[in-house]
Amino acid sequence: MKVICTSPSFAKYDAQPVATLKAQGFELVMLPADATLDALMPHLADTVAMIVAFTEVNEALLALAPQLKIVCKHGVGVDNIDLAAAKARGVTVTNVPDANKHAVADFAFALILNAARQVTQAVTETRAGNWPRIFATDVYGKTLGIIGLGNIGKQVALRASGFNMRVLAFDFYPDEKFAAEHNIQFVSLDELTAQSDFITLHTPLTNETRNLFDSARIGRMKKSAFLINVSRGGVVNENDLYQALADNVIAGAAADVFDHEPLESHPLFSLTNFMPTSHIAGYTDGAISAIGERCVQQIIQCVKEQQRPVNAL
C-alpha cells in the first residue's frame, strides 16, 4: 500500500508518523513539494493515499490514481484540491484544521506587534549603523478586527485579551456562544473595517472571500490601521494593497501568504510599510508533528478500517 507525500515538513521534527505508517504496512514515497505530474506519474497507479502541501490534486492527477482512497492536506487550506473531482471518484479529502492553531495565532500576533512597533525596520536600520529613533504606535488598548473567528481566529482573540484590546469579529457562521464568553462583538464587515486599528484575516479562500480586501475595502480602513493576512493570498488583492500602501492609504500591512508561492519578488517587497514572510505561520516543531500524526491516523482509518474519517471534507 503506497503513500505519496509531497509535504516537505511531514515528520520533519518527529519520525513517529513514518514509523506508524510502516508498522501498518504502508510504503511511504517522499517527493519534492514542487513535483510535477510527470514526476508523480510513476507512483500513482498503485497509490492508496497522498499527503500533500501545495500539490495540485486535480482531475488529471486523480484519473491516473485508480486505487487512491484518501488525500490528506498537511495543513488547513484545501484550495489546491479539486473537492468535486475527488468526491466524484469516491476519494476522501481531509485536512487538519486545528493542530497548528496556536502556532498560527502566535505568528499573527507577532506580525501585529511587529507592524505596530516597526521592529523589522528598527533592526535593519540599527544594523546599518543608523541608530534610529522610531516613533511607532501602541497595541495595548486598541481595537482588533478578526475576520474569520474559527479555530485560529479564536486563539488570536484570546491573545488580544492580554493586551486589553477591544475585539470585533466578522464570520459567515458566527459562534455567538464563544463571542459572548470572551467579550467579542460580532459586527458587519463594513463596521469592522471602519473601526479596527488592526485587522487580521483568518478565512479560507472561497468565491465569497476572494479579493475581499480590494482598493474599495482598504480605502474604508483607518489611515492609521494595519492589515495582517495569514489566511490565503487571494483574500487580499495584492495590486490594490500595493497602491494603498504606496499612497499611505493605511499605515501598513503584513502577509505570510501570497497569490503565487514560492515568490521571489513582488512590488510589495519594495515598500517599507509592508512585511512579507514565507508562509511559515504554522511551522513550529509541535504543530508540524501533530499535523503529521493526524494525517497518518486519517489514512489508517480510511484505508485499513474502510471508514470515512470524521473530518472528511
Short mmCIF file of C-alpha atoms in Angstrom, two decimals:
data_model
loop_
_atom_site.label_atom_id
_atom_site.label_comp_id
_atom_site.label_asym_id
_atom_site.label_seq_id
_atom_site.Cartn_x
_atom_site.Cartn_y
_atom_site.Cartn_z
CA MET A 1 0.00 0.00 0.00
CA LYS A 2 1.78 3.08 -1.27
CA VAL A 3 1.51 6.55 0.25
CA ILE A 4 2.88 9.54 -1.67
CA CYS A 5 3.93 12.56 0.40
CA THR A 6 4.81 15.91 -1.16
CA SER A 7 4.87 17.92 2.05
CA PRO A 8 8.49 18.77 2.94
CA SER A 9 7.57 19.33 6.58
CA PHE A 10 5.95 15.92 7.11
CA ALA A 11 7.72 14.17 10.02
CA LYS A 12 10.40 16.89 9.97
CA TYR A 13 10.73 17.03 13.76
CA ASP A 14 9.42 13.62 14.77
CA ALA A 15 9.87 10.34 12.91
CA GLN A 16 6.92 8.67 14.63
CA PRO A 17 4.41 9.31 11.80
CA VAL A 18 6.71 7.49 9.37
CA ALA A 19 7.20 4.64 11.80
CA THR A 20 3.44 4.35 12.30
CA LEU A 21 2.83 4.11 8.55
CA LYS A 22 5.49 1.41 8.13
CA ALA A 23 4.17 -0.57 11.11
CA GLN A 24 0.75 -0.59 9.46
CA GLY A 25 2.16 -1.97 6.22
CA PHE A 26 2.34 1.22 4.16
CA GLU A 27 5.18 2.14 1.80
CA LEU A 28 6.00 5.85 2.02
CA VAL A 29 7.30 7.65 -1.08
CA MET A 30 8.63 11.14 -0.39
CA LEU A 31 8.64 13.51 -3.38
CA PRO A 32 9.52 17.22 -3.64
CA ALA A 33 6.88 19.82 -2.87
CA ASP A 34 7.07 21.07 -6.46
CA ALA A 35 6.89 17.60 -8.03
CA THR A 36 5.19 17.78 -11.41
CA LEU A 37 2.52 15.40 -12.62
CA ASP A 38 5.23 13.68 -14.69
CA ALA A 39 7.25 13.09 -11.52
CA LEU A 40 4.21 11.76 -9.68
CA MET A 41 3.02 9.57 -12.55
CA PRO A 42 5.28 6.50 -11.94
CA HIS A 43 3.78 6.11 -8.47
CA LEU A 44 0.12 7.00 -8.96
CA ALA A 45 -1.20 3.71 -10.34
CA ASP A 46 -0.75 1.83 -7.05
CA THR A 47 -1.03 4.74 -4.59
CA VAL A 48 -3.78 4.44 -1.98
CA ALA A 49 -3.14 7.70 -0.12
CA MET A 50 -1.50 11.09 -0.60
CA ILE A 51 -0.21 13.62 1.92
CA VAL A 52 0.11 16.97 0.20
CA ALA A 53 1.09 20.54 0.97
CA PHE A 54 0.59 22.58 -2.21
CA THR A 55 0.47 19.87 -4.88
CA GLU A 56 -2.42 20.45 -7.30
CA VAL A 57 -4.73 17.49 -6.88
CA ASN A 58 -6.96 17.84 -9.93
CA GLU A 59 -8.91 15.63 -12.32
CA ALA A 60 -5.80 14.88 -14.39
CA LEU A 61 -3.96 13.52 -11.34
CA LEU A 62 -6.97 11.65 -9.98
CA ALA A 63 -7.54 9.92 -13.31
CA LEU A 64 -4.08 8.36 -13.01
CA ALA A 65 -4.66 7.06 -9.47
CA PRO A 66 -7.40 4.40 -9.65
CA GLN A 67 -6.58 2.95 -6.21
CA LEU A 68 -6.44 6.31 -4.41
CA LYS A 69 -8.74 6.36 -1.38
CA ILE A 70 -7.70 9.48 0.53
CA VAL A 71 -5.89 12.79 0.08
CA CYS A 72 -4.70 14.37 3.33
CA LYS A 73 -3.88 18.07 3.33
CA HIS A 74 -0.84 18.52 5.58
CA GLY A 75 -2.38 21.69 6.99
CA VAL A 76 -5.66 23.56 6.71
CA GLY A 77 -6.43 25.17 3.34
CA VAL A 78 -7.61 22.78 0.61
CA ASP A 79 -7.88 25.26 -2.28
CA ASN A 80 -5.25 23.22 -4.19
CA ILE A 81 -7.50 20.15 -4.14
CA ASP A 82 -10.43 19.71 -6.51
CA LEU A 83 -13.03 18.59 -3.98
CA ALA A 84 -15.73 17.95 -6.56
CA ALA A 85 -13.47 15.77 -8.70
CA ALA A 86 -12.32 13.82 -5.64
CA LYS A 87 -15.89 13.25 -4.47
CA ALA A 88 -16.93 12.07 -7.92
CA ARG A 89 -14.22 9.40 -7.78
CA GLY A 90 -15.00 8.39 -4.19
CA VAL A 91 -11.74 9.82 -2.85
CA THR A 92 -11.90 11.14 0.69
CA VAL A 93 -10.26 14.53 1.32
CA THR A 94 -9.20 15.56 4.81
CA ASN A 95 -7.30 18.38 6.43
CA VAL A 96 -6.07 19.17 9.94
CA PRO A 97 -7.90 22.36 10.88
CA ASP A 98 -6.80 22.81 14.47
CA ALA A 99 -3.39 21.19 15.01
CA ASN A 100 -1.46 24.37 14.19
CA LYS A 101 -3.94 26.90 15.57
CA HIS A 102 -1.66 28.03 18.39
CA ALA A 103 1.35 28.39 16.10
CA VAL A 104 -0.55 30.48 13.55
CA ALA A 105 -2.20 32.62 16.22
CA ASP A 106 1.19 33.32 17.81
CA PHE A 107 2.57 34.30 14.42
CA ALA A 108 -0.37 36.55 13.60
CA PHE A 109 0.13 38.38 16.86
CA ALA A 110 3.85 38.62 16.20
CA LEU A 111 3.06 40.37 12.91
CA ILE A 112 0.65 42.72 14.69
CA LEU A 113 3.34 43.69 17.20
CA ASN A 114 6.00 43.96 14.51
CA ALA A 115 3.80 46.17 12.34
CA ALA A 116 2.85 48.44 15.22
CA ARG A 117 6.34 48.83 16.68
CA GLN A 118 8.24 48.63 13.35
CA VAL A 119 10.65 46.08 14.77
CA THR A 120 11.92 44.92 11.39
CA GLN A 121 12.70 48.48 10.30
CA ALA A 122 14.46 49.18 13.60
CA VAL A 123 16.60 46.04 13.29
CA THR A 124 17.54 46.82 9.68
CA GLU A 125 18.50 50.42 10.36
CA THR A 126 20.34 49.64 13.59
CA ARG A 127 22.44 47.01 11.82
CA ALA A 128 23.23 49.63 9.18
CA GLY A 129 24.61 51.89 11.91
CA ASN A 130 21.84 54.49 11.82
CA TRP A 131 20.59 54.16 15.44
CA PRO A 132 17.02 55.16 14.51
CA ARG A 133 14.52 56.88 16.78
CA ILE A 134 11.33 55.25 15.55
CA PHE A 135 8.09 56.58 16.98
CA ALA A 136 5.59 53.77 16.48
CA THR A 137 2.09 53.01 17.73
CA ASP A 138 0.54 51.12 20.65
CA VAL A 139 -1.15 47.74 20.54
CA TYR A 140 -2.43 47.79 24.10
CA GLY A 141 -5.98 49.07 24.36
CA LYS A 142 -6.55 49.29 20.59
CA THR A 143 -9.35 47.71 18.52
CA LEU A 144 -8.63 44.41 16.80
CA GLY A 145 -10.85 43.22 13.95
CA ILE A 146 -10.79 39.48 13.29
CA ILE A 147 -12.22 38.21 10.01
CA GLY A 148 -12.87 34.51 10.42
CA LEU A 149 -13.48 33.61 14.07
CA GLY A 150 -12.71 29.93 13.63
CA ASN A 151 -10.05 27.76 15.27
CA ILE A 152 -7.24 30.25 14.64
CA GLY A 153 -9.24 33.46 14.89
CA LYS A 154 -10.49 32.43 18.33
CA GLN A 155 -6.93 31.91 19.53
CA VAL A 156 -5.94 35.35 18.25
CA ALA A 157 -8.87 36.83 20.18
CA LEU A 158 -7.72 35.12 23.38
CA ARG A 159 -4.23 36.57 22.94
CA ALA A 160 -5.71 40.02 22.34
CA SER A 161 -7.34 39.92 25.77
CA GLY A 162 -3.88 40.08 27.33
CA PHE A 163 -3.39 43.41 25.57
CA ASN A 164 -6.73 44.75 26.79
CA MET A 165 -7.90 45.10 23.21
CA ARG A 166 -11.45 45.63 22.09
CA VAL A 167 -12.17 42.72 19.77
CA LEU A 168 -14.57 42.92 16.82
CA ALA A 169 -15.28 39.93 14.63
CA PHE A 170 -16.91 39.02 11.35
CA ASP A 171 -17.69 35.46 10.36
CA PHE A 172 -20.09 33.91 7.86
CA TYR A 173 -21.01 31.35 10.57
CA PRO A 174 -20.64 33.24 13.86
CA ASP A 175 -20.06 31.35 17.09
CA GLU A 176 -22.18 33.56 19.33
CA LYS A 177 -21.51 31.49 22.45
CA PHE A 178 -17.73 31.89 22.21
CA ALA A 179 -18.08 35.59 21.45
CA ALA A 180 -20.30 36.17 24.47
CA GLU A 181 -17.95 34.25 26.76
CA HIS A 182 -14.92 36.29 25.67
CA ASN A 183 -16.39 39.76 25.23
CA ILE A 184 -16.12 39.71 21.43
CA GLN A 185 -18.58 41.75 19.38
CA PHE A 186 -19.79 40.44 16.03
CA VAL A 187 -20.31 43.32 13.61
CA SER A 188 -20.79 43.79 9.88
CA LEU A 189 -17.76 43.65 7.63
CA ASP A 190 -18.08 47.36 6.89
CA GLU A 191 -18.24 48.26 10.57
CA LEU A 192 -15.24 46.11 11.40
CA THR A 193 -13.26 47.63 8.53
CA ALA A 194 -14.00 51.20 9.62
CA GLN A 195 -13.42 50.79 13.36
CA SER A 196 -10.41 48.48 13.65
CA ASP A 197 -6.86 49.62 14.33
CA PHE A 198 -5.60 46.18 13.31
CA ILE A 199 -7.39 43.75 11.00
CA THR A 200 -6.24 40.14 10.90
CA LEU A 201 -7.52 37.64 8.31
CA HIS A 202 -8.27 34.00 9.14
CA THR A 203 -10.74 32.97 6.47
CA PRO A 204 -10.46 30.30 3.77
CA LEU A 205 -10.22 31.31 0.12
CA THR A 206 -13.66 30.92 -1.44
CA ASN A 207 -15.70 32.72 -4.07
CA GLU A 208 -17.05 34.89 -1.25
CA THR A 209 -13.64 35.82 0.16
CA ARG A 210 -11.52 36.21 -2.98
CA ASN A 211 -10.38 39.85 -3.21
CA LEU A 212 -12.33 40.54 -0.02
CA PHE A 213 -9.84 43.34 0.62
CA ASP A 214 -9.60 45.30 -2.60
CA SER A 215 -9.00 49.01 -3.10
CA ALA A 216 -12.53 49.88 -2.04
CA ARG A 217 -12.42 48.00 1.24
CA ILE A 218 -8.86 49.01 2.07
CA GLY A 219 -9.96 52.58 1.46
CA ARG A 220 -12.56 52.22 4.22
CA MET A 221 -9.90 51.36 6.80
CA LYS A 222 -8.48 53.93 9.19
CA LYS A 223 -5.48 55.76 7.79
CA SER A 224 -3.60 54.61 10.91
CA ALA A 225 -4.68 50.96 10.58
CA PHE A 226 -2.71 47.81 9.76
CA LEU A 227 -3.82 44.77 7.72
CA ILE A 228 -2.45 41.31 8.62
CA ASN A 229 -3.01 38.31 6.33
CA VAL A 230 -2.13 34.79 7.45
CA SER A 231 -5.05 33.11 5.65
CA ARG A 232 -4.69 32.87 1.86
CA GLY A 233 -3.12 35.25 -0.63
CA GLY A 234 -6.20 35.66 -2.79
CA VAL A 235 -8.23 37.13 0.08
CA VAL A 236 -6.30 40.38 -0.47
CA ASN A 237 -5.91 41.95 -3.90
CA GLU A 238 -2.14 42.38 -3.95
CA ASN A 239 -2.06 45.09 -6.62
CA ASP A 240 -4.64 47.13 -4.73
CA LEU A 241 -2.73 46.65 -1.47
CA TYR A 242 0.48 47.82 -3.09
CA GLN A 243 -1.15 51.00 -4.34
CA ALA A 244 -2.82 51.68 -1.00
CA LEU A 245 0.45 51.27 0.90
CA ALA A 246 2.40 53.33 -1.62
CA ASP A 247 -0.17 56.13 -1.26
CA ASN A 248 -0.28 55.80 2.54
CA VAL A 249 -3.98 54.99 2.48
CA ILE A 250 -3.29 52.78 5.53
CA ALA A 251 -0.30 52.68 7.87
CA GLY A 252 0.99 49.27 6.96
CA ALA A 253 0.41 45.60 6.24
CA ALA A 254 1.98 42.19 6.67
CA ALA A 255 1.39 38.95 4.81
CA ASP A 256 2.54 35.37 5.25
CA VAL A 257 0.61 34.26 2.17
CA PHE A 258 0.54 35.27 -1.49
CA ASP A 259 -1.38 34.50 -4.67
CA HIS A 260 1.58 32.61 -6.12
CA GLU A 261 4.10 30.76 -3.96
CA PRO A 262 7.01 30.49 -3.64
CA LEU A 263 7.54 34.14 -4.50
CA GLU A 264 10.99 35.50 -5.35
CA SER A 265 9.99 39.12 -5.95
CA HIS A 266 6.96 41.38 -5.79
CA PRO A 267 6.38 45.17 -5.96
CA LEU A 268 5.13 44.97 -2.37
CA PHE A 269 8.62 43.94 -1.27
CA SER A 270 9.92 47.42 -2.14
CA LEU A 271 7.72 49.11 0.46
CA THR A 272 8.99 49.77 3.98
CA ASN A 273 5.45 49.67 5.38
CA PHE A 274 4.91 46.10 4.17
CA MET A 275 6.31 42.99 5.89
CA PRO A 276 6.38 39.75 3.89
CA THR A 277 7.11 36.30 5.31
CA SER A 278 7.32 32.97 3.51
CA HIS A 279 4.15 31.08 4.55
CA ILE A 280 5.68 29.92 7.83
CA ALA A 281 2.98 30.82 10.36
CA GLY A 282 2.17 27.20 11.15
CA TYR A 283 5.76 25.95 11.15
CA THR A 284 6.70 25.02 14.70
CA ASP A 285 8.02 21.68 15.89
CA GLY A 286 4.91 20.94 17.93
CA ALA A 287 2.43 21.93 15.22
CA ILE A 288 4.18 20.04 12.42
CA SER A 289 4.46 16.86 14.50
CA ALA A 290 0.78 17.00 15.44
CA ILE A 291 -0.32 17.54 11.83
CA GLY A 292 1.78 14.61 10.59
CA GLU A 293 0.38 12.24 13.18
CA ARG A 294 -3.19 13.29 12.42
CA CYS A 295 -2.67 12.71 8.68
CA VAL A 296 -1.34 9.22 9.37
CA GLN A 297 -4.29 8.33 11.60
CA GLN A 298 -6.69 9.56 8.91
CA ILE A 299 -5.01 7.30 6.34
CA ILE A 300 -5.13 4.27 8.63
CA GLN A 301 -8.78 4.87 9.44
CA CYS A 302 -9.77 5.35 5.82
CA VAL A 303 -7.66 2.71 4.07
CA LYS A 304 -7.32 -0.08 6.63
CA GLU A 305 -10.58 0.26 8.51
CA GLN A 306 -12.58 1.29 5.41
CA GLN A 307 -14.27 4.07 7.31
CA ARG A 308 -14.69 7.69 6.29
CA PRO A 309 -12.72 9.93 8.70
CA VAL A 310 -14.88 12.10 10.88
CA ASN A 311 -13.40 15.30 9.43
CA ALA A 312 -13.70 14.37 5.76
CA LEU A 313 -14.42 17.38 3.55
#
